[in-house]
Short mmCIF file of C-alpha atoms in Angstrom, two decimals:
data_model
loop_
_atom_site.label_atom_id
_atom_site.label_comp_id
_atom_site.label_asym_id
_atom_site.label_seq_id
_atom_site.Cartn_x
_atom_site.Cartn_y
_atom_site.Cartn_z
CA ALA K 9 27.31 -26.47 -2.24
CA LEU K 10 24.49 -24.45 -3.82
CA MET K 11 24.70 -20.74 -3.20
CA ALA K 12 21.81 -19.44 -1.11
CA LYS K 13 19.50 -17.31 -3.20
CA GLU K 14 19.74 -13.58 -2.46
CA ARG K 15 16.47 -12.48 -0.89
CA CYS K 16 14.77 -9.23 -1.83
CA ARG K 17 15.53 -6.59 0.80
CA LEU K 18 12.20 -4.85 1.41
CA ALA K 19 11.92 -1.66 3.50
CA VAL K 20 8.45 -0.87 4.85
CA LEU K 21 8.14 2.87 5.51
CA ASP K 22 5.58 2.94 8.27
CA CYS K 23 3.50 6.13 8.44
CA ASP K 24 1.22 5.39 11.38
CA ILE K 25 0.45 3.52 14.55
CA TYR K 26 -2.70 1.57 13.84
CA LYS K 27 -3.79 0.35 17.27
CA ASN K 28 -2.94 -2.18 19.93
CA PHE K 29 -4.97 -5.26 19.11
CA PRO K 30 -6.15 -7.35 22.03
CA PRO K 31 -3.82 -10.37 22.42
CA GLY K 32 -5.04 -13.37 20.45
CA SER K 33 -6.99 -11.31 17.91
CA THR K 34 -6.79 -12.19 14.22
CA ASP K 35 -4.00 -9.74 13.54
CA GLY K 36 -1.85 -10.74 16.49
CA ASP K 37 -0.14 -7.79 18.08
CA ALA K 38 0.19 -5.64 14.97
CA GLN K 39 0.38 -2.01 16.01
CA TYR K 40 1.29 -0.43 12.70
CA TYR K 41 -0.24 -0.38 9.24
CA GLY K 42 3.19 -1.40 7.98
CA GLU K 43 3.21 -4.53 10.15
CA ILE K 44 -0.10 -5.59 8.62
CA LEU K 45 1.27 -4.97 5.10
CA ALA K 46 4.58 -6.74 5.83
CA HIS K 47 2.72 -9.71 7.28
CA TYR K 48 0.53 -9.89 4.18
CA LEU K 49 3.33 -9.56 1.63
CA ALA K 50 6.10 -11.54 3.28
CA GLY K 51 4.99 -13.20 6.51
CA GLY K 52 6.07 -10.25 8.69
CA PHE K 53 9.22 -8.78 10.20
CA GLY K 54 11.97 -11.18 11.17
CA VAL K 55 10.10 -14.06 9.53
CA GLU K 56 12.05 -16.50 7.37
CA ASP K 57 10.35 -15.78 4.06
CA PRO K 58 12.16 -17.58 1.23
CA ASP K 59 12.05 -14.48 -1.00
CA PHE K 60 12.05 -11.43 1.29
CA GLU K 61 14.02 -9.91 4.11
CA VAL K 62 11.84 -7.16 5.58
CA GLU K 63 12.80 -4.18 7.70
CA GLN K 64 10.51 -1.56 9.25
CA PHE K 65 11.21 2.19 9.42
CA HIS K 66 9.01 4.60 11.40
CA VAL K 67 9.05 7.64 9.14
CA ASN K 68 6.42 9.70 10.98
CA SER K 69 7.86 9.71 14.49
CA GLU K 70 9.33 12.75 16.25
CA THR K 71 12.71 11.53 15.00
CA PRO K 72 11.87 9.90 11.67
CA GLU K 73 13.87 6.83 10.61
CA PHE K 74 14.75 6.84 6.92
CA PRO K 75 16.53 3.94 5.23
CA LYS K 76 19.55 4.34 2.98
CA VAL K 77 18.04 3.69 -0.45
CA SER K 78 21.03 1.75 -1.78
CA ASP K 79 20.70 -0.79 1.09
CA PHE K 80 17.37 -2.10 -0.22
CA ASP K 81 15.85 -3.58 -3.38
CA ALA K 82 12.23 -2.59 -2.77
CA PHE K 83 10.14 -0.21 -0.68
CA ALA K 84 6.50 -0.20 0.46
CA ILE K 85 4.55 2.75 1.87
CA PRO K 86 1.35 1.64 3.66
CA GLY K 87 -1.71 3.44 5.03
CA SER K 88 -1.95 6.21 7.60
CA LYS K 89 -4.54 8.32 9.39
CA SER K 90 -2.58 11.36 8.16
CA ASP K 91 -3.49 13.29 5.05
CA VAL K 92 -0.75 14.31 2.62
CA GLY K 93 -2.25 17.81 2.61
CA ASP K 94 -1.84 18.17 6.40
CA GLY K 95 1.70 19.45 5.97
CA ASP K 96 3.18 17.20 8.69
CA ALA K 97 6.91 17.85 9.10
CA TRP K 98 7.87 14.33 7.98
CA ILE K 99 5.94 14.42 4.68
CA GLU K 100 8.44 16.38 2.58
CA PRO K 101 11.50 14.34 3.71
CA LEU K 102 9.48 11.21 2.86
CA ALA K 103 8.56 12.69 -0.54
CA GLU K 104 12.26 13.35 -1.19
CA LEU K 105 13.02 9.74 -0.24
CA VAL K 106 10.39 8.60 -2.77
CA ARG K 107 12.10 10.63 -5.49
CA GLU K 108 15.46 9.09 -4.55
CA ILE K 109 13.94 5.57 -4.68
CA VAL K 110 12.68 6.34 -8.20
CA ARG K 111 16.05 7.81 -9.25
CA GLN K 112 17.79 4.62 -8.11
CA LYS K 113 15.17 2.50 -9.99
CA LYS K 114 14.18 0.49 -6.93
CA LYS K 115 10.76 -1.15 -6.71
CA LEU K 116 8.19 1.04 -4.95
CA LEU K 117 4.72 -0.07 -3.79
CA GLY K 118 2.18 2.43 -2.46
CA VAL K 119 -1.01 1.49 -0.61
CA CYS K 120 -3.75 3.99 0.33
CA TYR K 121 -1.83 6.85 2.04
CA GLY K 122 1.29 5.57 0.25
CA HIS K 123 -0.56 5.91 -3.08
CA GLN K 124 -1.38 9.57 -2.38
CA LEU K 125 2.10 10.33 -1.05
CA ILE K 126 3.87 8.82 -4.10
CA CYS K 127 1.54 10.83 -6.33
CA HIS K 128 2.36 14.04 -4.41
CA ALA K 129 6.11 13.34 -4.41
CA LEU K 130 6.27 12.72 -8.15
CA GLY K 131 4.26 15.73 -9.31
CA GLY K 132 0.62 14.62 -9.31
CA SER K 133 -2.16 15.97 -7.11
CA GLN K 134 -4.38 14.48 -4.43
CA GLY K 135 -7.34 15.78 -2.48
CA PRO K 136 -10.55 14.96 -0.59
CA GLN K 137 -12.79 12.01 -1.49
CA PRO K 138 -16.33 12.79 -0.37
CA PRO K 139 -18.00 10.62 0.84
CA PHE K 140 -15.50 8.51 2.82
CA ILE K 141 -15.20 5.20 0.95
CA PHE K 142 -15.51 2.22 3.30
CA GLY K 143 -16.20 -1.38 2.33
CA VAL K 144 -15.53 -3.79 -0.51
CA GLU K 145 -15.25 -2.30 -3.99
CA ARG K 146 -14.87 -3.86 -7.43
CA LEU K 147 -12.15 -2.17 -9.49
CA VAL K 148 -12.44 -1.99 -13.27
CA MET K 149 -8.99 -2.80 -14.67
CA THR K 150 -7.47 -1.22 -17.78
CA SER K 151 -5.59 -3.30 -20.35
CA PRO K 152 -2.09 -2.12 -19.22
CA SER K 153 -2.85 -3.70 -15.81
CA GLU K 154 -2.37 -7.18 -17.33
CA ARG K 155 1.36 -6.63 -17.10
CA TRP K 156 1.11 -6.75 -13.29
CA PHE K 157 -1.97 -8.90 -12.73
CA GLY K 158 -1.98 -11.34 -15.63
CA SER K 159 -4.06 -11.48 -18.79
CA GLY K 160 -7.82 -11.49 -18.62
CA THR K 161 -8.00 -9.52 -15.35
CA SER K 162 -11.02 -7.30 -15.93
CA ASN K 163 -11.89 -6.71 -12.26
CA LEU K 164 -10.17 -6.92 -8.90
CA VAL K 165 -12.12 -6.79 -5.65
CA MET K 166 -10.57 -5.25 -2.53
CA PHE K 167 -11.25 -3.51 0.76
CA LYS K 168 -11.34 0.28 0.63
CA SER K 169 -11.06 2.78 3.49
CA HIS K 170 -10.18 6.33 2.46
CA GLY K 171 -11.26 9.96 2.72
CA CYS K 172 -8.72 11.28 0.19
CA GLN K 173 -7.80 10.24 -3.34
CA VAL K 174 -5.41 10.85 -6.20
CA ILE K 175 -6.93 13.57 -8.41
CA SER K 176 -4.37 13.61 -11.21
CA PRO K 177 -1.58 11.01 -11.37
CA PRO K 178 2.07 12.02 -11.75
CA PRO K 179 3.61 12.64 -15.22
CA GLY K 180 4.36 9.35 -16.96
CA ALA K 181 1.87 7.37 -14.86
CA VAL K 182 -0.43 4.81 -16.50
CA ILE K 183 -3.84 4.30 -14.85
CA LEU K 184 -4.38 0.58 -14.13
CA ALA K 185 -7.79 0.64 -12.43
CA SER K 186 -10.71 2.88 -11.61
CA THR K 187 -14.11 3.01 -9.90
CA PRO K 188 -16.88 5.55 -10.50
CA ARG K 189 -16.00 7.65 -7.43
CA THR K 190 -12.22 7.12 -7.59
CA PRO K 191 -10.98 7.37 -11.19
CA VAL K 192 -7.31 6.80 -10.23
CA GLU K 193 -7.62 3.62 -8.13
CA MET K 194 -4.24 2.36 -9.26
CA PHE K 195 -1.33 3.59 -11.37
CA ALA K 196 2.11 2.44 -12.46
CA ILE K 197 5.16 4.39 -13.60
CA GLY K 198 7.55 2.41 -15.77
CA ASP K 199 8.56 -0.97 -14.35
CA ASP K 200 9.28 0.09 -10.81
CA VAL K 201 6.36 2.02 -9.30
CA LEU K 202 3.00 0.40 -8.50
CA SER K 203 0.50 2.33 -6.43
CA MET K 204 -3.08 1.68 -5.30
CA GLN K 205 -5.82 3.33 -3.25
CA GLY K 206 -7.38 0.12 -1.91
CA HIS K 207 -6.10 -2.13 0.87
CA PRO K 208 -5.24 -5.57 -0.52
CA GLU K 209 -3.77 -6.46 2.91
CA PHE K 210 -6.92 -5.73 4.96
CA THR K 211 -9.17 -8.47 6.34
CA LEU K 212 -12.81 -8.47 7.43
CA PRO K 213 -11.93 -8.50 11.18
CA LEU K 214 -9.64 -5.53 10.59
CA MET K 215 -12.37 -3.59 8.77
CA GLU K 216 -14.76 -4.34 11.64
CA VAL K 217 -12.23 -2.85 14.10
CA LEU K 218 -11.88 0.27 11.92
CA MET K 219 -15.60 0.74 11.31
CA PRO K 220 -16.53 2.60 14.55
CA ARG K 221 -13.81 5.19 13.86
CA ILE K 222 -15.22 6.24 10.48
CA PRO K 223 -17.41 9.40 10.59
CA GLY K 224 -20.84 7.79 10.21
CA ASN K 225 -22.62 10.72 8.55
CA LYS K 226 -20.01 11.12 5.80
CA VAL K 227 -19.41 7.54 4.71
CA THR K 228 -20.59 5.44 1.77
CA THR K 229 -23.72 3.42 2.49
CA ASP K 230 -23.74 1.25 -0.65
CA LEU K 231 -20.64 -0.91 -0.04
CA LYS K 232 -20.73 -4.25 1.75
CA LEU K 233 -18.06 -5.52 4.12
CA ASP K 234 -18.51 -9.26 3.82
CA GLU K 235 -17.94 -9.76 0.09
CA LYS K 236 -15.09 -12.00 -0.99
CA THR K 237 -12.01 -10.05 -2.08
CA ASP K 238 -9.13 -10.94 -4.42
CA SER K 239 -6.68 -10.68 -1.53
CA GLU K 240 -4.66 -13.81 -2.34
CA ARG K 241 -4.47 -13.07 -6.05
CA LEU K 242 -3.29 -9.53 -5.28
CA ARG K 243 -0.76 -10.84 -2.75
CA LEU K 244 0.89 -13.11 -5.32
CA ALA K 245 0.89 -10.35 -7.95
CA LEU K 246 2.45 -7.80 -5.56
CA ARG K 247 5.14 -10.27 -4.51
CA CYS K 248 5.95 -10.84 -8.19
CA PHE K 249 6.14 -7.07 -8.78
CA LEU K 250 8.53 -6.57 -5.85
CA LEU K 251 10.65 -9.54 -6.95
CA ASN K 252 10.73 -8.35 -10.56
CA GLN K 253 9.03 -11.52 -11.79
CA PRO K 254 6.24 -11.94 -14.36
CA PRO K 255 2.70 -11.94 -12.92
CA PRO K 256 1.33 -15.19 -11.42
#
């Protein structure tokens, strides 16, 4: 009999409750940013994905749950309403976990808040992003980005929703993408860390739910919501990164 292929054990380190969606809405009953990201990358928690086995850890609760790094192959840190600079009690233990993930050479994906947290944990700096960026933005890719996204990728289009940004990336980081207002849209460190400010996992209905919560007087007015994004292309590339495969 053929041996079953070992699936990638992916830990999603959830940093925030998102909201209770009404039943039957496009995003089902997702309550956490991490559920949205897990659903996007690997079909969700407890779903029979051929390549991934996904587990969720609530790292920002009163009693944070942290995984044992050696039990997993890959880690993802999604978005959050928190700001790395807020000094929440769970931020430094999470930063230490990030450093341990890097020491053990596990795959690490950061998205939005995760991007800023990884930067902070590994010695870079992050800070405010005035105005709040909300809408679809076209990223200008650098040539090193081809390693993760395939040759000839000059732009990637994704949803953005952030009031903070990476100011200077950590030592050893290579910048993979930028926009005029956010020079460090994406960075990589070696083979194992890939981090981005945008939300490849977001959808238009999700952005429409978020929109009323954004401070209206401090938000970008030049970005559209209904432009087509490179969501599927990004999804395949991120799966390949986590699985240690060449880009699609």
